[in-house]
Amino acid sequence: MPEYYELSCFETDYSSFLKDRLLGGTKKYGSYIDPDCVKDVSKTDFYNDLADFLNGREKELEKELKNSYFFLPPAYAPQTPKWLQKHEDKKNSVDKKIITVEEKNDTGRLFFLKSDQFGFSAAETIYEKNKSDKHPLSRLLYQYKRQEKEEQDKIISRITEYIKNTRTIGGSFIWPVPLEGKRDFVYNKIRGVGSYLEDRVDLTLLEIKHVINGRNNNFEKCKSDIRLYGEYEKDGQGQKVNTHMKQWFDHFDSFQGYVEYFMLEPFCQKVMAKGSEKGYDYIPLNIIDGEPIDEKKIDDYREIYYKTKKKDRKGEVQTLNKEELINMLNRLEKMILERTENMESAIGSYRKEERILHTKQ
């Protein structure tokens, strides 16, 4: 069973909330919050688990990475003082290379990291009438509005279970944010339901692949991507700079390295590639049909999307019927749970190794 970060009352409260919406209610429940958005981080293990995973990957893959980073959970999390004490002898020499998932500013570090849940939004606001058609979970729920109570109860239970499973550690992207200014990442905002990406993990991975591969060849493939290339290569005035996004992606030697570092294999198909230094490559799997993404079809879809008047635009996910939505969500849930299992297994191994080293010392 994976590690769940939601409150113990989540299933009961969220199910009640969904039932209220199907009955036409508007009561506010406040029953859901992303695991990486909890205000008091001492009440969640999410950041600490994530930091342990990242530090473990750095150690295991250090020969394949461009440089060496340390990752700190938020400064006020319980584990942080112990971590600092343990690394006191290295603090001065390593401090400038620390990347932290903490949002609080701390001089001497390169940039911060923020996680982002990619299991589609589950916030209460997506069930509002003016937003419900854009979000797959709310669209699916309201298609059961005129169904029998038994069918409604089934879909309420299924959506609640889906949210719980996809909010595990395997359901996150990690994005860099600058030390100064707002702790927001523009790309993460615009890749939502207002763009052709529709918050999809598969299309986002494709854009990441374009940027990482493009730096070694050219950025031709990035021309139609929504913003990631700009975040990587230029500042707001079009000047080339050493952005935090560039520092982050340049940490990985290839897209293959990025996928394997973050254990994103369940979301990709491994293929032989003669031009690759490793002899193979990864193609993101389309979460709608489970097949490797056909870039020609994506290019055609994207071109049609942006040629359509803004008020009439509908992303691919918004055109899915009830059965197609359920199949897509089932597929995505399975991918996330497989990644979660792999990440949690790695975290357990890293922590066991640390305990053994500590005992020997």
Coordinates of N, CA, C and O in Angstrom, one line a residue, residues 150-286:
E150 N -27.3 4.4 -7.3 CA -26.3 3.4 -7.3 C -25.1 3.7 -8.2 O -23.9 3.6 -7.8
E151 N -25.4 4.2 -9.4 CA -24.4 4.6 -10.3 C -23.6 5.8 -9.9 O -22.4 5.9 -10.0
Q152 N -24.4 6.8 -9.3 CA -23.7 8.0 -8.7 C -22.8 7.6 -7.6 O -21.7 8.2 -7.6
D153 N -23.2 6.7 -6.8 CA -22.3 6.3 -5.6 C -21.1 5.7 -6.1 O -20.0 5.9 -5.6
K154 N -21.2 4.9 -7.2 CA -20.0 4.2 -7.8 C -19.0 5.2 -8.3 O -17.8 5.1 -8.1
I155 N -19.5 6.2 -9.1 CA -18.6 7.2 -9.7 C -18.0 8.1 -8.6 O -16.8 8.5 -8.7
I156 N -18.7 8.4 -7.6 CA -18.2 9.2 -6.5 C -17.1 8.5 -5.8 O -16.0 9.0 -5.5
S157 N -17.3 7.2 -5.5 CA -16.3 6.3 -4.9 C -15.0 6.2 -5.8 O -13.9 6.3 -5.3
R158 N -15.3 6.1 -7.1 CA -14.1 5.9 -8.0 C -13.3 7.2 -8.1 O -12.1 7.1 -8.1
I159 N -13.9 8.3 -8.2 CA -13.2 9.6 -8.4 C -12.4 9.8 -7.1 O -11.2 10.3 -7.1
T160 N -13.0 9.6 -5.9 CA -12.3 9.8 -4.7 C -11.1 8.9 -4.5 O -10.0 9.3 -4.1
E161 N -11.3 7.6 -4.9 CA -10.2 6.7 -4.9 C -9.1 7.1 -5.9 O -7.9 7.0 -5.5
Y162 N -9.5 7.6 -7.0 CA -8.5 8.0 -8.0 C -7.6 9.2 -7.5 O -6.4 9.2 -7.6
I163 N -8.3 10.1 -6.9 CA -7.6 11.3 -6.3 C -6.6 10.8 -5.3 O -5.4 11.3 -5.2
K164 N -7.0 10.0 -4.4 CA -6.2 9.5 -3.3 C -4.9 8.8 -3.9 O -3.8 9.0 -3.4
N165 N -5.1 8.0 -4.9 CA -4.0 7.2 -5.4 C -3.1 8.1 -6.3 O -1.8 7.8 -6.3
T166 N -3.6 9.1 -6.9 CA -2.7 9.9 -7.8 C -2.0 11.0 -7.0 O -1.2 11.7 -7.6
R167 N -2.4 11.2 -5.7 CA -1.7 12.2 -4.9 C -0.6 11.6 -4.1 O -0.1 12.1 -3.1
T168 N -0.1 10.4 -4.5 CA 1.0 9.8 -3.9 C 2.3 10.4 -4.5 O 2.2 11.2 -5.4
I169 N 3.4 10.0 -4.0 CA 4.7 10.7 -4.5 C 5.0 10.5 -5.9 O 5.7 11.3 -6.6
G170 N 4.4 9.5 -6.6 CA 4.7 9.2 -8.0 C 3.8 10.1 -8.9 O 4.0 10.0 -10.1
G171 N 3.0 11.0 -8.3 CA 2.1 11.8 -9.1 C 2.6 13.3 -9.2 O 1.8 14.2 -9.3
S172 N 3.9 13.5 -9.2 CA 4.4 14.9 -9.2 C 5.5 15.1 -10.2 O 6.4 14.3 -10.5
F173 N 5.4 16.3 -10.8 CA 6.5 16.9 -11.5 C 7.3 17.8 -10.5 O 6.8 18.1 -9.4
I174 N 8.6 18.1 -10.8 CA 9.3 19.0 -10.0 C 9.8 20.1 -10.9 O 10.5 19.9 -11.9
W175 N 9.5 21.4 -10.5 CA 9.9 22.5 -11.3 C 10.8 23.4 -10.5 O 10.5 23.7 -9.3
P176 N 11.8 24.1 -11.1 CA 12.6 25.0 -10.4 C 12.0 26.4 -10.4 O 11.3 26.8 -11.3
V177 N 12.2 27.1 -9.3 CA 11.7 28.5 -9.2 C 12.9 29.4 -8.7 O 13.7 28.9 -8.0
P178 N 12.9 30.6 -9.1 CA 14.1 31.5 -8.7 C 14.1 31.8 -7.2 O 13.1 31.7 -6.5
L179 N 15.3 32.2 -6.8 CA 15.4 32.6 -5.4 C 14.7 33.9 -5.0 O 14.1 34.1 -4.0
E180 N 14.7 34.8 -6.0 CA 14.0 36.1 -5.8 C 12.6 36.1 -6.4 O 12.4 35.5 -7.4
G181 N 11.8 37.0 -5.9 CA 10.5 37.2 -6.4 C 9.5 36.1 -6.0 O 9.7 35.4 -5.0
K182 N 8.4 36.0 -6.8 CA 7.3 35.1 -6.4 C 7.8 33.6 -6.6 O 8.6 33.3 -7.5
R183 N 7.3 32.8 -5.7 CA 7.6 31.3 -5.8 C 6.7 30.6 -6.8 O 6.2 29.5 -6.6
D184 N 6.4 31.3 -7.9 CA 5.5 30.7 -8.9 C 6.3 30.4 -10.2 O 7.3 31.1 -10.5
F185 N 5.9 29.4 -10.8 CA 6.5 29.0 -12.1 C 5.5 29.2 -13.2 O 4.5 28.5 -13.3
V186 N 5.8 30.1 -14.1 CA 4.9 30.6 -15.1 C 4.5 29.4 -16.0 O 3.3 29.2 -16.3
Y187 N 5.4 28.6 -16.4 CA 5.1 27.5 -17.3 C 4.1 26.5 -16.7 O 3.2 26.0 -17.3
N188 N 4.3 26.3 -15.4 CA 3.4 25.3 -14.7 C 2.0 25.9 -14.7 O 1.0 25.1 -14.8
K189 N 1.8 27.2 -14.7 CA 0.5 27.8 -14.7 C -0.2 27.7 -16.1 O -1.3 27.3 -16.2
I190 N 0.6 28.0 -17.1 CA 0.0 28.1 -18.4 C -0.1 26.7 -19.1 O -0.7 26.6 -20.2
R191 N 0.5 25.7 -18.5 CA 0.3 24.3 -19.1 C -1.0 23.7 -18.6 O -1.3 22.5 -18.9
G192 N -1.9 24.4 -18.0 CA -3.1 23.9 -17.5 C -4.2 23.9 -18.5 O -3.9 23.8 -19.7
V193 N -5.5 23.9 -18.1 CA -6.6 23.6 -19.0 C -6.8 24.8 -20.0 O -7.6 24.6 -21.0
G194 N -6.1 25.9 -19.9 CA -6.2 27.0 -20.8 C -5.3 26.8 -22.0 O -5.2 27.7 -22.9
S195 N -4.5 25.7 -22.1 CA -3.6 25.5 -23.2 C -3.9 24.1 -23.8 O -4.7 23.3 -23.3
Y196 N -3.2 23.8 -24.9 CA -3.5 22.6 -25.6 C -3.0 21.4 -24.7 O -3.4 20.3 -24.9
L197 N -2.0 21.7 -23.8 CA -1.5 20.7 -22.9 C -2.5 20.1 -22.0 O -2.5 18.9 -21.6
E198 N -3.5 20.9 -21.5 CA -4.5 20.6 -20.6 C -4.0 19.8 -19.4 O -4.7 18.9 -18.8
D199 N -2.9 20.2 -18.9 CA -2.3 19.7 -17.7 C -1.9 18.2 -17.8 O -1.7 17.4 -16.9
R200 N -1.7 17.8 -19.1 CA -1.4 16.4 -19.4 C 0.1 16.1 -19.1 O 1.0 16.8 -19.6
V201 N 0.4 15.0 -18.4 CA 1.8 14.6 -18.2 C 2.5 14.2 -19.5 O 3.7 14.4 -19.6
D202 N 1.8 13.5 -20.4 CA 2.4 13.0 -21.6 C 2.9 14.1 -22.5 O 4.1 14.1 -23.0
L203 N 2.1 15.1 -22.7 CA 2.4 16.3 -23.6 C 3.5 17.1 -22.9 O 4.3 17.7 -23.6
T204 N 3.4 17.2 -21.6 CA 4.5 18.0 -20.9 C 5.8 17.3 -21.0 O 6.9 17.9 -21.2
L205 N 5.8 16.0 -20.9 CA 7.1 15.2 -21.0 C 7.6 15.4 -22.4 O 8.9 15.5 -22.6
L206 N 6.8 15.5 -23.4 CA 7.2 15.7 -24.8 C 7.9 17.0 -24.9 O 8.9 17.1 -25.6
E207 N 7.4 18.1 -24.3 CA 8.0 19.4 -24.3 C 9.4 19.4 -23.6 O 10.3 20.0 -24.0
I208 N 9.4 18.7 -22.5 CA 10.7 18.5 -21.8 C 11.7 17.8 -22.7 O 12.9 18.2 -22.7
K209 N 11.3 16.8 -23.4 CA 12.2 16.1 -24.3 C 12.7 17.0 -25.4 O 13.9 17.0 -25.7
H210 N 11.8 17.9 -25.9 CA 12.2 18.8 -26.9 C 13.4 19.7 -26.4 O 14.3 20.0 -27.1
V211 N 13.2 20.2 -25.2 CA 14.2 21.2 -24.7 C 15.5 20.5 -24.4 O 16.6 21.0 -24.8
I212 N 15.5 19.3 -23.7 CA 16.7 18.6 -23.4 C 17.4 18.2 -24.6 O 18.7 18.3 -24.8
N213 N 16.7 17.6 -25.6 CA 17.4 17.2 -26.8 C 17.8 18.4 -27.7 O 18.8 18.3 -28.4
G214 N 17.0 19.4 -27.6 CA 17.3 20.6 -28.5 C 18.6 21.3 -28.1 O 19.3 21.9 -29.0
R215 N 19.0 21.2 -26.9 CA 20.2 22.0 -26.5 C 21.5 21.4 -27.1 O 22.5 22.0 -27.3
N216 N 21.4 20.1 -27.5 CA 22.5 19.4 -28.2 C 22.4 19.5 -29.7 O 23.4 19.3 -30.3
N217 N 21.3 19.8 -30.2 CA 21.1 19.9 -31.7 C 20.6 21.3 -32.0 O 21.4 22.2 -32.3
N218 N 19.3 21.5 -32.0 CA 18.7 22.8 -32.2 C 17.3 22.7 -31.6 O 16.8 21.7 -31.2
F219 N 16.7 23.9 -31.4 CA 15.5 24.0 -30.8 C 14.3 24.1 -31.7 O 13.2 24.6 -31.4
E220 N 14.5 23.5 -32.9 CA 13.4 23.5 -33.9 C 12.1 22.9 -33.4 O 11.0 23.4 -33.7
K221 N 12.2 21.8 -32.7 CA 11.0 21.1 -32.1 C 10.3 21.9 -31.1 O 9.2 21.7 -30.8
C222 N 11.0 22.9 -30.5 CA 10.4 23.7 -29.4 C 9.5 24.9 -30.0 O 8.8 25.5 -29.2
K223 N 9.6 25.1 -31.2 CA 8.9 26.3 -31.8 C 7.4 26.3 -31.5 O 6.8 27.4 -31.3
S224 N 6.8 25.2 -31.5 CA 5.4 25.1 -31.2 C 5.0 24.8 -29.8 O 3.8 24.8 -29.4
D225 N 6.0 24.6 -28.9 CA 5.8 24.4 -27.5 C 5.3 25.7 -26.8 O 5.7 26.8 -27.3
I226 N 4.6 25.6 -25.8 CA 3.9 26.7 -25.3 C 4.8 27.8 -24.6 O 4.7 28.9 -24.7
R227 N 5.9 27.3 -23.8 CA 6.7 28.3 -23.1 C 8.0 27.7 -22.6 O 8.9 28.5 -22.3
L228 N 8.1 26.4 -22.5 CA 9.2 25.8 -21.8 C 10.6 26.3 -22.3 O 11.5 26.5 -21.6
Y229 N 10.7 26.4 -23.7 CA 11.9 26.8 -24.3 C 12.3 28.2 -23.8 O 13.5 28.5 -23.5
G230 N 11.3 29.1 -23.8 CA 11.6 30.4 -23.3 C 12.0 30.5 -21.9 O 12.9 31.3 -21.6
E231 N 11.5 29.7 -21.0 CA 11.9 29.6 -19.6 C 13.4 29.1 -19.6 O 14.1 29.5 -18.7
Y232 N 13.7 28.2 -20.5 CA 15.0 27.6 -20.4 C 16.1 28.5 -21.0 O 17.2 28.7 -20.4
E233 N 15.8 29.2 -22.1 CA 16.8 29.9 -22.8 C 16.9 31.4 -22.6 O 17.9 32.0 -22.8
K234 N 15.8 32.1 -22.3 CA 15.7 33.5 -22.3 C 15.0 34.1 -21.1 O 14.3 33.5 -20.4
D235 N 15.3 35.4 -20.9 CA 14.6 36.1 -19.9 C 13.4 36.8 -20.5 O 13.1 36.6 -21.7
G236 N 12.7 37.6 -19.8 CA 11.5 38.3 -20.3 C 11.7 39.3 -21.4 O 10.9 39.6 -22.2
Q237 N 13.0 39.7 -21.5 CA 13.3 40.7 -22.6 C 13.9 40.0 -23.8 O 14.4 40.7 -24.7
G238 N 13.9 38.7 -23.8 CA 14.5 38.0 -25.0 C 16.0 37.8 -25.0 O 16.6 37.4 -25.9
Q239 N 16.6 38.1 -23.8 CA 18.1 38.0 -23.7 C 18.4 36.6 -23.2 O 17.8 36.1 -22.3
K240 N 19.5 36.0 -23.8 CA 19.9 34.7 -23.3 C 20.6 34.9 -21.9 O 21.5 35.7 -21.7
V241 N 20.2 34.1 -21.0 CA 20.7 34.2 -19.6 C 20.8 32.8 -19.1 O 20.3 31.8 -19.6
N242 N 21.6 32.6 -18.0 CA 21.7 31.4 -17.3 C 20.6 31.2 -16.3 O 20.7 31.4 -15.1
T243 N 19.4 30.9 -16.9 CA 18.2 30.8 -16.0 C 18.2 29.6 -15.1 O 19.0 28.6 -15.3
H244 N 17.4 29.6 -14.1 CA 17.3 28.5 -13.2 C 16.7 27.3 -13.9 O 17.1 26.1 -13.5
M245 N 15.9 27.5 -14.9 CA 15.4 26.4 -15.7 C 16.5 25.7 -16.5 O 16.6 24.5 -16.6
K246 N 17.4 26.5 -17.0 CA 18.5 26.0 -17.8 C 19.5 25.2 -16.8 O 19.9 24.1 -17.2
Q247 N 19.7 25.8 -15.6 CA 20.6 25.1 -14.7 C 20.0 23.7 -14.3 O 20.7 22.7 -14.2
W248 N 18.7 23.7 -14.2 CA 18.0 22.5 -13.7 C 18.0 21.4 -14.8 O 18.5 20.3 -14.6
F249 N 17.6 21.7 -16.0 CA 17.6 20.7 -17.1 C 19.0 20.3 -17.5 O 19.3 19.2 -18.0
D250 N 20.0 21.3 -17.4 CA 21.4 20.9 -17.8 C 22.0 20.0 -16.7 O 23.1 19.5 -16.9
H251 N 21.3 19.8 -15.6 CA 21.8 18.8 -14.6 C 21.8 17.4 -15.2 O 22.5 16.5 -14.7
F252 N 20.9 17.2 -16.2 CA 20.7 15.8 -16.8 C 21.4 15.7 -18.1 O 21.4 16.6 -18.9
D253 N 22.1 14.6 -18.4 CA 22.8 14.4 -19.6 C 22.0 14.2 -20.8 O 22.4 14.4 -22.0
S254 N 20.7 13.8 -20.7 CA 19.9 13.5 -21.8 C 18.4 13.3 -21.3 O 18.2 13.3 -20.1
F255 N 17.5 13.2 -22.2 CA 16.1 13.0 -21.8 C 16.0 11.6 -21.2 O 15.2 11.4 -20.2
Q256 N 16.8 10.6 -21.7 CA 16.8 9.3 -21.1 C 17.2 9.4 -19.6 O 16.6 8.8 -18.7
G257 N 18.2 10.3 -19.4 CA 18.7 10.5 -18.0 C 17.7 11.1 -17.1 O 17.5 10.7 -16.0
Y258 N 16.9 12.1 -17.7 CA 15.9 12.7 -16.9 C 14.8 11.7 -16.6 O 14.3 11.7 -15.4
V259 N 14.3 10.9 -17.5 CA 13.3 9.9 -17.3 C 13.7 8.9 -16.2 O 13.0 8.6 -15.3
E260 N 14.9 8.4 -16.3 CA 15.4 7.4 -15.4 C 15.7 8.0 -14.0 O 15.5 7.3 -13.0
Y261 N 16.2 9.2 -13.9 CA 16.4 9.9 -12.6 C 15.1 10.0 -11.9 O 15.0 9.7 -10.7
F262 N 14.0 10.4 -12.5 CA 12.7 10.6 -11.9 C 11.8 9.4 -12.0 O 10.7 9.4 -11.5
M263 N 12.4 8.3 -12.5 CA 11.6 7.0 -12.5 C 10.3 7.2 -13.3 O 9.2 6.7 -12.8
L264 N 10.4 7.8 -14.4 CA 9.2 8.1 -15.2 C 9.0 7.1 -16.3 O 8.2 7.3 -17.2
E265 N 9.6 5.9 -16.2 CA 9.5 4.9 -17.2 C 8.1 4.4 -17.4 O 7.7 4.1 -18.6
P266 N 7.2 4.4 -16.4 CA 5.8 3.9 -16.6 C 5.1 4.8 -17.6 O 4.0 4.4 -18.2
F267 N 5.6 6.1 -17.8 CA 4.9 7.0 -18.7 C 5.5 7.0 -20.1 O 5.1 7.9 -20.9
C268 N 6.4 6.2 -20.3 CA 7.1 6.2 -21.6 C 7.3 4.8 -22.2 O 7.2 3.8 -21.5
Q269 N 7.6 4.7 -23.5 CA 8.0 3.5 -24.1 C 9.5 3.6 -24.5 O 9.9 4.5 -25.1
K270 N 10.3 2.6 -24.1 CA 11.7 2.5 -24.4 C 11.9 2.0 -25.8 O 11.3 1.0 -26.2
V271 N 12.6 2.7 -26.7 CA 12.8 2.4 -28.1 C 14.3 2.4 -28.4 O 15.1 3.2 -27.8
M272 N 14.8 1.6 -29.3 CA 16.2 1.7 -29.8 C 16.3 3.0 -30.6 O 15.5 3.4 -31.4
A273 N 17.5 3.6 -30.4 CA 17.8 4.9 -31.1 C 19.2 4.9 -31.5 O 20.1 5.1 -30.6
K274 N 19.6 4.8 -32.8 CA 20.9 4.8 -33.2 C 21.7 6.1 -32.9 O 22.9 6.0 -32.6
G275 N 21.0 7.2 -33.0 CA 21.7 8.5 -32.8 C 21.9 8.8 -31.4 O 22.6 9.8 -31.1
S276 N 21.4 8.0 -30.5 CA 21.6 8.3 -29.1 C 22.8 7.7 -28.5 O 23.3 6.6 -28.9
E277 N 23.5 8.5 -27.6 CA 24.7 8.0 -27.0 C 24.5 6.7 -26.2 O 25.3 5.8 -26.1
K278 N 23.3 6.6 -25.7 CA 22.9 5.4 -24.9 C 22.4 4.2 -25.7 O 22.2 3.1 -25.2
G279 N 22.1 4.5 -27.0 CA 21.6 3.5 -27.9 C 20.1 3.3 -27.8 O 19.5 2.4 -28.5
Y280 N 19.4 4.1 -26.9 CA 18.0 4.0 -26.8 C 17.4 5.3 -26.4 O 18.1 6.2 -26.1
D281 N 16.1 5.4 -26.5 CA 15.4 6.7 -26.2 C 14.1 6.3 -25.5 O 13.7 5.2 -25.5
Y282 N 13.4 7.3 -25.1 CA 12.0 7.1 -24.5 C 11.1 8.0 -25.3 O 11.3 9.2 -25.6
I283 N 9.9 7.4 -25.6 CA 8.8 8.2 -26.2 C 7.6 8.2 -25.2 O 7.2 7.2 -24.7
P284 N 7.2 9.4 -24.8 CA 6.0 9.5 -23.8 C 4.8 8.7 -24.4 O 4.6 8.8 -25.6
L285 N 4.1 8.1 -23.5 CA 2.9 7.4 -23.9 C 1.7 8.3 -23.8 O 1.5 9.0 -22.8
N286 N 0.9 8.3 -24.8 CA -0.3 9.1 -24.9 C -1.3 8.5 -23.8 O -1.7 7.4 -23.8

